[in-house]
Coordinates of C-alpha atoms and ligand atoms in Angstrom, one line a residue:
X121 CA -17.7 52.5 -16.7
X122 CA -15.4 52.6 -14.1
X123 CA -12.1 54.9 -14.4
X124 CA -9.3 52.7 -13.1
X125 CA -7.6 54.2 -9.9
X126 CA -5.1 52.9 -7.7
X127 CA -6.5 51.7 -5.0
X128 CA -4.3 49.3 -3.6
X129 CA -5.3 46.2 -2.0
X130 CA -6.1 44.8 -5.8
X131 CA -9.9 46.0 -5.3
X132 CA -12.7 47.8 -7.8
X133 CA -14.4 50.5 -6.4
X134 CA -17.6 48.4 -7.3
X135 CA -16.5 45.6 -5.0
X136 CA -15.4 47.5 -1.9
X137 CA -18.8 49.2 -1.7
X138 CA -20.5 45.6 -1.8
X139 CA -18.4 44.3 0.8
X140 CA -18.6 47.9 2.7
X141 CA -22.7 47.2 2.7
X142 CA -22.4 43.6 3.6
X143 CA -19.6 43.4 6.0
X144 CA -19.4 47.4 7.4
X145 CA -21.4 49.3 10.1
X146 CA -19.7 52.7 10.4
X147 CA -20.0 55.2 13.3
X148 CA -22.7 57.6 13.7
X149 CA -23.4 57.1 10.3
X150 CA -27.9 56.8 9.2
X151 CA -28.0 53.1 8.4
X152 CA -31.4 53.6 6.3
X153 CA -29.4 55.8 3.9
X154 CA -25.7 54.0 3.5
X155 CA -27.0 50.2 3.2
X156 CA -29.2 51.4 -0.1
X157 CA -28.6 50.6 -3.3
X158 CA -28.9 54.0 -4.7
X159 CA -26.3 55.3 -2.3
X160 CA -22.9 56.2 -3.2
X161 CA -20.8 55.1 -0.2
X162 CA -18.0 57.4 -0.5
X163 CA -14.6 55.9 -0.6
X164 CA -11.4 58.1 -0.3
X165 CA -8.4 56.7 -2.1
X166 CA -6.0 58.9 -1.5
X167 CA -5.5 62.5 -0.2
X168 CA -2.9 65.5 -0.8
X169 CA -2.8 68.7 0.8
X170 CA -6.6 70.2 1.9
X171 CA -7.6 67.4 -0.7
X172 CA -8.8 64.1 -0.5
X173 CA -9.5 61.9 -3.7
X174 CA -11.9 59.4 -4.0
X175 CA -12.4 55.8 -5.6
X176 CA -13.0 57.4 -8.6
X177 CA -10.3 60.0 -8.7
X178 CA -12.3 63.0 -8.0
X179 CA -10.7 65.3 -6.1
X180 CA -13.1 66.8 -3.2
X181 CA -12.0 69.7 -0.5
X182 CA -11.7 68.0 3.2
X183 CA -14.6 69.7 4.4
X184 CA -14.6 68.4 7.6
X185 CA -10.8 68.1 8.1
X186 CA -10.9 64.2 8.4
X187 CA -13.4 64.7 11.4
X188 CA -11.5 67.7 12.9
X189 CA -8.8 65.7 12.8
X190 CA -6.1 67.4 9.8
X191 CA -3.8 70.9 10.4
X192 CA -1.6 70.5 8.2
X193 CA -2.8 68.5 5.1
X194 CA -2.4 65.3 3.8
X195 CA 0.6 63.8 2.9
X196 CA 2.9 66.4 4.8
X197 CA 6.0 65.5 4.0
X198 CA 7.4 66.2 7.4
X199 CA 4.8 64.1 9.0
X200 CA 4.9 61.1 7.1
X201 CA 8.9 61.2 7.1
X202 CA 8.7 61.0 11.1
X203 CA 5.9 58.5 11.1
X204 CA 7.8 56.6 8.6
X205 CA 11.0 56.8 10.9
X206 CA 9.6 56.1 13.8
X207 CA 7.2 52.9 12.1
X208 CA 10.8 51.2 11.3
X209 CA 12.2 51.7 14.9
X210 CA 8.9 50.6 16.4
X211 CA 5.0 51.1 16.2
X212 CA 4.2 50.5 19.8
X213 CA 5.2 49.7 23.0
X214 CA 3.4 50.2 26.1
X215 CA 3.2 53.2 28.1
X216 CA 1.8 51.4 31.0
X217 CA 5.5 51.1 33.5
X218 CA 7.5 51.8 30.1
X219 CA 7.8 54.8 28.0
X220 CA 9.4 55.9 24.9
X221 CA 11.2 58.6 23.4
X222 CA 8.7 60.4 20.9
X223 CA 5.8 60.5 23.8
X224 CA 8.5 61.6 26.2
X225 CA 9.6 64.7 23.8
X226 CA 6.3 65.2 22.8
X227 CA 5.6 65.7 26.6
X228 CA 8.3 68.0 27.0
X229 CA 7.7 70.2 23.5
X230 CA 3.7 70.8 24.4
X231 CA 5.1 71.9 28.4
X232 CA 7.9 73.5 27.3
X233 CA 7.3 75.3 24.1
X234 CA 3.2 75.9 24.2
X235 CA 1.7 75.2 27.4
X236 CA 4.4 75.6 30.8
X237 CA 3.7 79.7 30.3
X238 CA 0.1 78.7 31.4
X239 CA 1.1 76.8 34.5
X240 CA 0.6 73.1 32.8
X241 CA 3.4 70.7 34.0
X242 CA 2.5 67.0 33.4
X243 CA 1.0 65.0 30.1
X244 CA -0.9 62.1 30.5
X245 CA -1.4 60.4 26.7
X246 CA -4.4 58.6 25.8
X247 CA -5.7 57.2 22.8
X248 CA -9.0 59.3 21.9
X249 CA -10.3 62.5 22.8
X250 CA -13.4 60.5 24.7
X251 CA -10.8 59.1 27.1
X252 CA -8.6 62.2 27.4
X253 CA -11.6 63.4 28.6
X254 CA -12.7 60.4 30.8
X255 CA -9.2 60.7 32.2
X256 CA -9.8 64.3 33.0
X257 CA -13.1 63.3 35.1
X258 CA -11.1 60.7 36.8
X259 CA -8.4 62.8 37.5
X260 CA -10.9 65.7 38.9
X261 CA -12.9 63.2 41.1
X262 CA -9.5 61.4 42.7
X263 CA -8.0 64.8 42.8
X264 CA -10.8 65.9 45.5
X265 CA -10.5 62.5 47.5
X266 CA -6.5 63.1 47.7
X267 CA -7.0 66.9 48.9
X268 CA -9.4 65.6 51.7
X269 CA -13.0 66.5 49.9
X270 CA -14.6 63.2 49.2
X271 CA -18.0 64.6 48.9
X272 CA -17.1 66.7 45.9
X273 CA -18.8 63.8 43.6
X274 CA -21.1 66.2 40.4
X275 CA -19.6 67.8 37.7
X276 CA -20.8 71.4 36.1
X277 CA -21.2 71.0 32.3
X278 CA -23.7 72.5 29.3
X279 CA -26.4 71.5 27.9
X280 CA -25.1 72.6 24.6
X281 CA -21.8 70.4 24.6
X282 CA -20.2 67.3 23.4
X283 CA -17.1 66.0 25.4
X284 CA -17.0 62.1 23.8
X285 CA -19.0 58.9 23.9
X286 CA -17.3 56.7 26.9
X287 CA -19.7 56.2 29.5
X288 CA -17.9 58.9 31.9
X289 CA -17.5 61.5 28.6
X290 CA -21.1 61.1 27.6
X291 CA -22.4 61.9 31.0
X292 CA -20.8 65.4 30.6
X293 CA -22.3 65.5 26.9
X294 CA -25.6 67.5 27.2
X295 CA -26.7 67.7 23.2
X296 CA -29.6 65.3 23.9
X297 CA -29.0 63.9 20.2
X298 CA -25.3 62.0 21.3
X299 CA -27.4 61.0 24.8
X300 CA -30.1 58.6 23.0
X301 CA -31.1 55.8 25.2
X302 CA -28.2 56.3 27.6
X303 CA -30.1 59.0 30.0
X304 CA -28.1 60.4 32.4
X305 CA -25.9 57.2 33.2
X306 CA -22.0 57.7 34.7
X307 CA -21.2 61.1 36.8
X308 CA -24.0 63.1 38.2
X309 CA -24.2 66.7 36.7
X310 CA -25.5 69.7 36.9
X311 CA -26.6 71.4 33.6
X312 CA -26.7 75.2 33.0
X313 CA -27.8 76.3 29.0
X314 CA -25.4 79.4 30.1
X315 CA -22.4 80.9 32.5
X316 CA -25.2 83.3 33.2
X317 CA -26.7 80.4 35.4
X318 CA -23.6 79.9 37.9
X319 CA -24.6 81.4 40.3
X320 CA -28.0 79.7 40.6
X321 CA -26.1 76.0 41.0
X322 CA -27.2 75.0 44.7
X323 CA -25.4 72.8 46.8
X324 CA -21.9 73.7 45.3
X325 CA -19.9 72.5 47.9
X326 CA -20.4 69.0 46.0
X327 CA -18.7 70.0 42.7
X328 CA -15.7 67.9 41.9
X329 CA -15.1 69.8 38.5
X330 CA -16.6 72.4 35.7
X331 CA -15.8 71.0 32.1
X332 CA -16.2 73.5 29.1
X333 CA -15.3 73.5 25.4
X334 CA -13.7 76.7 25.1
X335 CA -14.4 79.5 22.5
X336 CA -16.9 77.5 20.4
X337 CA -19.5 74.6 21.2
X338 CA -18.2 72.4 17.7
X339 CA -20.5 69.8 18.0
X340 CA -23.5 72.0 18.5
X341 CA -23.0 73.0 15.1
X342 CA -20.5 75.7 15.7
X343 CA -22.1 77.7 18.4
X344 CA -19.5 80.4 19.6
X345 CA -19.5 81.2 23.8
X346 CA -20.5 84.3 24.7
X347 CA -17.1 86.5 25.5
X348 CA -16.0 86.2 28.6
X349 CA -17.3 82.9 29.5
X350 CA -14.1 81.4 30.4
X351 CA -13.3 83.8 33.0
X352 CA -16.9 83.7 34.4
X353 CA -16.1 79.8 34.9
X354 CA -12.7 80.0 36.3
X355 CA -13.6 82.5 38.9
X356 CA -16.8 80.6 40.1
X357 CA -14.5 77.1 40.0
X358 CA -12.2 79.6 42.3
X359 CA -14.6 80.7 44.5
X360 CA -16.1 77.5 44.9
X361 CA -13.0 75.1 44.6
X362 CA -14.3 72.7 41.8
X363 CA -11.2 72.0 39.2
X364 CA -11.3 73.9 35.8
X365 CA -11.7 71.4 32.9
X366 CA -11.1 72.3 29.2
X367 CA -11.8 70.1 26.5
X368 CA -10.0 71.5 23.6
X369 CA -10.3 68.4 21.6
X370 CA -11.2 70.1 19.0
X371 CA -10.7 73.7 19.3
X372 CA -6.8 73.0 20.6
X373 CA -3.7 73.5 17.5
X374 CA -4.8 76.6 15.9
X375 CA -8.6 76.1 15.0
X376 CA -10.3 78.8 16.7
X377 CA -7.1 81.3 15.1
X378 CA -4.7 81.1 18.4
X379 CA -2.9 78.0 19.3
X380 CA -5.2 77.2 22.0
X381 CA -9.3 78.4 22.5
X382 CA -8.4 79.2 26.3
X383 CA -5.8 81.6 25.3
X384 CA -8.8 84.0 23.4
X385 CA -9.3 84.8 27.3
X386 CA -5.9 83.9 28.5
X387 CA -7.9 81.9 31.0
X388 CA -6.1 78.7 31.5
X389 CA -7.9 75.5 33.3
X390 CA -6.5 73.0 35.9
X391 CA -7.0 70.1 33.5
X392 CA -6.6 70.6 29.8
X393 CA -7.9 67.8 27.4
X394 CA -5.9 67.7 23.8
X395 CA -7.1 65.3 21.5
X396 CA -7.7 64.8 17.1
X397 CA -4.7 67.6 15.7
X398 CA -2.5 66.0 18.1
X399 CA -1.0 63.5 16.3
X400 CA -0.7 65.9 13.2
X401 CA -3.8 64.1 12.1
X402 CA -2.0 60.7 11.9
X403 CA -3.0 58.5 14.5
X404 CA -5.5 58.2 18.0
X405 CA -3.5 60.6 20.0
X406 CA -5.1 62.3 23.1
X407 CA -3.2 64.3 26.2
X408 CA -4.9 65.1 29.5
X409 CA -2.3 68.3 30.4
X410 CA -2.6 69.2 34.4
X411 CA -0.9 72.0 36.5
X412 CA 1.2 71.1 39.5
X413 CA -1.3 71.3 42.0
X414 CA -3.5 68.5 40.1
X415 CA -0.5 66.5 39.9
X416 CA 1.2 66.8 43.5
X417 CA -1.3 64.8 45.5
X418 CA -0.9 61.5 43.2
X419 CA 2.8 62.5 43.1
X420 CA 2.6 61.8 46.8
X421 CA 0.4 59.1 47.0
X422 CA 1.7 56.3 49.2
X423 CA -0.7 53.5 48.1
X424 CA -1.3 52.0 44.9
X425 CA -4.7 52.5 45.2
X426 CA -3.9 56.5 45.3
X427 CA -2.3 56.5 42.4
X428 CA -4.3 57.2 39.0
X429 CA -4.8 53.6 37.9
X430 CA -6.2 54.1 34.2
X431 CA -5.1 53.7 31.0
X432 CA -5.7 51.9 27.5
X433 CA -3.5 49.4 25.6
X434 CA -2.7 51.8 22.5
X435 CA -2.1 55.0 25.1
X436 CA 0.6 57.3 23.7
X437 CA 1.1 55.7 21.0
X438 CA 4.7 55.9 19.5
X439 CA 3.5 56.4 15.9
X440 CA 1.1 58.8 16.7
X441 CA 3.3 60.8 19.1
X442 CA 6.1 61.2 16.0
X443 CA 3.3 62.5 14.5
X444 CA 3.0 65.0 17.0
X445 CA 6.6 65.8 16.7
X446 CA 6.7 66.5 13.4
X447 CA 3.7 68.8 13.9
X448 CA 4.7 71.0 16.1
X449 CA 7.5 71.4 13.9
X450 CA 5.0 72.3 10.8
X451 CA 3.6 75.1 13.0
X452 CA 6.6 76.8 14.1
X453 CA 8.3 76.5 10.6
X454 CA 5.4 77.4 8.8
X455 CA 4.4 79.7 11.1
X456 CA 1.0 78.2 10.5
X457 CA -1.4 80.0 13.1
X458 CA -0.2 83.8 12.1
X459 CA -0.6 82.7 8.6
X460 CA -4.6 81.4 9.0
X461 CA -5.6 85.6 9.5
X462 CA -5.9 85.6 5.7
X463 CA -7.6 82.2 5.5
X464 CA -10.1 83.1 8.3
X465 CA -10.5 86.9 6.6
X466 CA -11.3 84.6 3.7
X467 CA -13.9 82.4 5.7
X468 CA -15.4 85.2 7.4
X469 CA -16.0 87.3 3.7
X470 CA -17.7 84.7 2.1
X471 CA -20.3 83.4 4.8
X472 CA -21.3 87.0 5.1
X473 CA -22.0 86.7 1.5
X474 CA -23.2 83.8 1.6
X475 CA -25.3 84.4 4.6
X476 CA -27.3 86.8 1.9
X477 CA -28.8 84.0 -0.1
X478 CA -32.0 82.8 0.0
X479 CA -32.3 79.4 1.8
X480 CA -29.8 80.0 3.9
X481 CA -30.6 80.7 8.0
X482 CA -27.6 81.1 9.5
X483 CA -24.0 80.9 9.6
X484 CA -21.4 80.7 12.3
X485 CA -17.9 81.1 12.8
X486 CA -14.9 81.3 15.7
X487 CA -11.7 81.5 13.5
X488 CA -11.2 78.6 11.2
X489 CA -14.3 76.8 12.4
X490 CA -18.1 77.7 10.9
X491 CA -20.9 76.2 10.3
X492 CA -24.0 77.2 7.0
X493 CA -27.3 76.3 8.5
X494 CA -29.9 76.2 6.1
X495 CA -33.8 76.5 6.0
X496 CA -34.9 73.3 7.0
X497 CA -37.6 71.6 4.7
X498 CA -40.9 71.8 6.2
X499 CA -42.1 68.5 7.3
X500 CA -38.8 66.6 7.7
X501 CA -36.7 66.8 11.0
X502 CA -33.9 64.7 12.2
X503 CA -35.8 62.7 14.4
X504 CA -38.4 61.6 11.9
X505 CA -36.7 61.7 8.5
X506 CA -32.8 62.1 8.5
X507 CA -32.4 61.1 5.1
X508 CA -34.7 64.1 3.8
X509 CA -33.9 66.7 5.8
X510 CA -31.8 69.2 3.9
X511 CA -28.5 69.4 5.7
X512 CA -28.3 65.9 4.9
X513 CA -29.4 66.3 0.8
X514 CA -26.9 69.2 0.6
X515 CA -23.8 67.5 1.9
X516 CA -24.5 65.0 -1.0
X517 CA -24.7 67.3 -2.9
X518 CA -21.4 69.2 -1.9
X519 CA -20.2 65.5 -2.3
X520 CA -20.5 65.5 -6.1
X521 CA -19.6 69.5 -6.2
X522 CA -16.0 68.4 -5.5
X523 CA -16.6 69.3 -1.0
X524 CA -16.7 66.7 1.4
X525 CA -18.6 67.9 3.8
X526 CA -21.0 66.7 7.3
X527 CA -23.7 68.1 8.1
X528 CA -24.8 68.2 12.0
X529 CA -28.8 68.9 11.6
X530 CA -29.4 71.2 9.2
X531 CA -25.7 72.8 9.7
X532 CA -23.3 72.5 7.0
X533 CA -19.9 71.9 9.1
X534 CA -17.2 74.0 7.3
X535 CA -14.0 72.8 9.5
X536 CA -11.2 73.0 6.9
X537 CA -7.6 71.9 7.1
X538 CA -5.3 74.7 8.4
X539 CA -3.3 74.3 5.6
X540 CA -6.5 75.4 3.2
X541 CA -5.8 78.3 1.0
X542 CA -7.9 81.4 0.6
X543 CA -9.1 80.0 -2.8
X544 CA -9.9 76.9 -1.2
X545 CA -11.9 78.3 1.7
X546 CA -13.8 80.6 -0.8
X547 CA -14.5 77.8 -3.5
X548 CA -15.7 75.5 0.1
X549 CA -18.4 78.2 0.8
X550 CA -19.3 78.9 -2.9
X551 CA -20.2 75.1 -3.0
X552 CA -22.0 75.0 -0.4
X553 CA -24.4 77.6 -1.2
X554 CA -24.6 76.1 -5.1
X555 CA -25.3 72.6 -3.3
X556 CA -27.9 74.0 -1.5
X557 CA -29.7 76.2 -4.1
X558 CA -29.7 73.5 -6.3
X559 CA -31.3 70.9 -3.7
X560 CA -34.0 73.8 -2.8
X561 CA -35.0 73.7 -6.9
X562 CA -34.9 69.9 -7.1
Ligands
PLP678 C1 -15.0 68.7 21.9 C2 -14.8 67.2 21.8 N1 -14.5 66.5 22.8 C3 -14.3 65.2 22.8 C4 -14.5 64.5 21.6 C5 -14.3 63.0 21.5 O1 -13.1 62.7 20.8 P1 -12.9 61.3 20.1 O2 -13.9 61.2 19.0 O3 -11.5 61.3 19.7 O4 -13.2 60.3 21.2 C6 -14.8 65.2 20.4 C7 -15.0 64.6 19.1 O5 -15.6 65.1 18.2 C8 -15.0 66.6 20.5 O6 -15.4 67.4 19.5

């Protein structure tokens, strides 16, 4: 029997599912699995706090913080008041010859308040963290034509990272699992599995750029950089005179426990790439931040053809950049990233206790981001069984548990809101270990 919730849009649970599996085909999501009878498509109704609800009214921790994207919760009532405001005045404009007053403060707040003390000057808004990124490359590559070196054409990037899934952002990608079928297509790159291999890259003199995720590899299942990393890349980019890239798509608004992942190192790049927290979780929202010296060249440019001519329909988008208003406002008030110590103490005490357990291989953590990877069941491996393989079975699991959680392999993602209590971190780690012991005696 079904429980009546509110859905809106006059619709049963039952009926959105069928119409999910019939009309529906959802990113990166294993078709085999969701177009199945048996399966339970999850649909979220509603969501409060670190909590979303689904059709059913169960109420499930945000595991995966709306894909990285939620700091402050659902619902905050500072965030939705702004969005609300500025939804009445206007939704969207242009940002292409016109500009607006929330992307213009926004501009001004992330300069002034957060990022001028680092030497950033200019914002450039985009719509996704993939073209935040994409921008960044562009920006990198016309950067080098302006300043008179044309033949700096290859970027530096890892093997172990993920910048995005546009043509130009996937070519920086190196986890061969977001690469299928593409190859290496878009910018040619040279690949290091470590800052221990600068210094072997030949033929340097052709780097237009390094691009790095800093503090924490997210979508290699939470695989933390070895300390000094950051300063090992900006002193070879230095020495060599590529431009420093960071994509802090994820790791940017507090997740790694300091506003920013560059500022573990106080190592700041030449191009800094926002993206997800933005908007306060609200709406696509990405910035592509540069220092003076990236910008003066195209500040100079004479033709139009020298200036950066790129740029999407929905870029800086004036919902999305109220959003971003109102949370910057949320972490100053609410002091949010001093407050996380005792959240993260919390995160960091119960993987070490979970990390005990049988079945479990590994855990990871950088601040408020860790992943649980667990013993992977023999005979079943991403590439020839998804369905089966356990990282998969326990996040259904943690589904009916009351977590919603992604797995990435056989890696639990535990990527909370920031706004997740210690109680709420400690009852997201005890589930996952209970989903997981009960799958291994199933
Ligand atoms: C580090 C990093 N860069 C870029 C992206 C791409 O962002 P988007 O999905 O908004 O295009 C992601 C998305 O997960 C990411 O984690």
């Amino acid at each position: 029997m079904e429980i009546p919730v509110d859905l809106g849009y006059g619709a049963r649970p039952s009926e959105l599912r069928q119409w999910d599996r019939e009309f529906l085909w959802h990113p990166f999501t294993y078709l085999q699995e969701w177009l199945s009878p048996e399966f339970e498509i999850p649909v979220i109704a509603r969501g409060e706090g670190a909590y979303l609800f689904d059709a059913e009214g169960r109420r499930l921790i945000d595991g995966n913080a709306s894909i990285w994207c939620n700091v402050h919760g659902h619902g905050h009532p500072k965030i939705v008041a702004a969005v609300r405001e500025q939804l009445e005045r206007f939704a969207h404009s242009s940002f292409l010859g016109f500009s607006h007053p929330p992307g213009i403060l926004l501009a001004r707040r992330l300069i002034e308040e957060h990022l001028g003390k680092w030497g950033f000057r200019r914002v450039f808004f985009s719509e996704s963290g993939s073209n935040g990124i994409e921008a960044a490359l562009r920006m990198a590559l016309q950067w080098q034509i302006l300043s008179g070196h044309p033949e700096r054409r290859r970027f530096v990037a890892f093997r172990r990272s993920y910048h995005g899934d546009s043509l130009g952002a996937n070519s920086v990608t190196g986890l061969a699992a977001f690469k299928a079928f593409l190859g290496q297509s878009g910018y040619p790159v040279v690949w290091l599995d470590d800052p221990g291999q600068l210094e072997e890259i030949e033929g340097a003199e052709s780097i237009a750029g390094l691009i790095l995720e800093p503090v924490i590899a997210g979508a290699a299942a939470m695989v933390p950089w070895p300390d000094g990393t950051l300063t090992r890349c900006r002193e070879w980019c230095d020495r060599h005179g590529g431009l420093f890239v960071h994509d802090e798509v994820f790791t940017g608004f507090g997740r790694t426990g300091k506003m920013f992942g560059f500022e573990h190192e106080a190592c700041p790049a030449d191009i800094l790439v926002l993206g997800k927290a933005l908007s306060g979780g609200v709406g696509p929202l990405s910035a592509t931040v540069v220092t003076d010296r990236v910008f003066a060249p195209f500040a100079r440019a004479e033709s139009i053809e020298q200036n950066f001519l790129y740029g999407h329909s929905y870029a800086g988008h004036a919902v999305a950049c109220a959003g971003g208003l109102a949370c910057l406002d949320v972490f100053a008030e609410e002091q949010v990233v001093s407050r996380l110590a005792g959240p993260i103490a919390a995160l960091t005490e119960s993987l070490a206790e979970l990390a005990q357990r049988p079945g479990i291989k590994e855990v990871r953590q950088r601040g408020f981001a860790a992943a649980v990877e667990v013993v992977e069941e023999p005979g079943t491996t991403a590439q020839t069984n998804y369905g089966r393989i356990q990282g998969r079975r326990v996040t259904r699991e943690c589904w009916r548990l009351g977590l919603a959680a992604r797995s990435i392999g056989n890696s639990v993602i535990v990527v909370l809101p920031l706004c997740a209590t210690e109680d709420v971190v400690r009852e997201a780690v005890r589930i996952i270990g209970e989903a997981n012991e009960r799958i291994g005696d199933s």
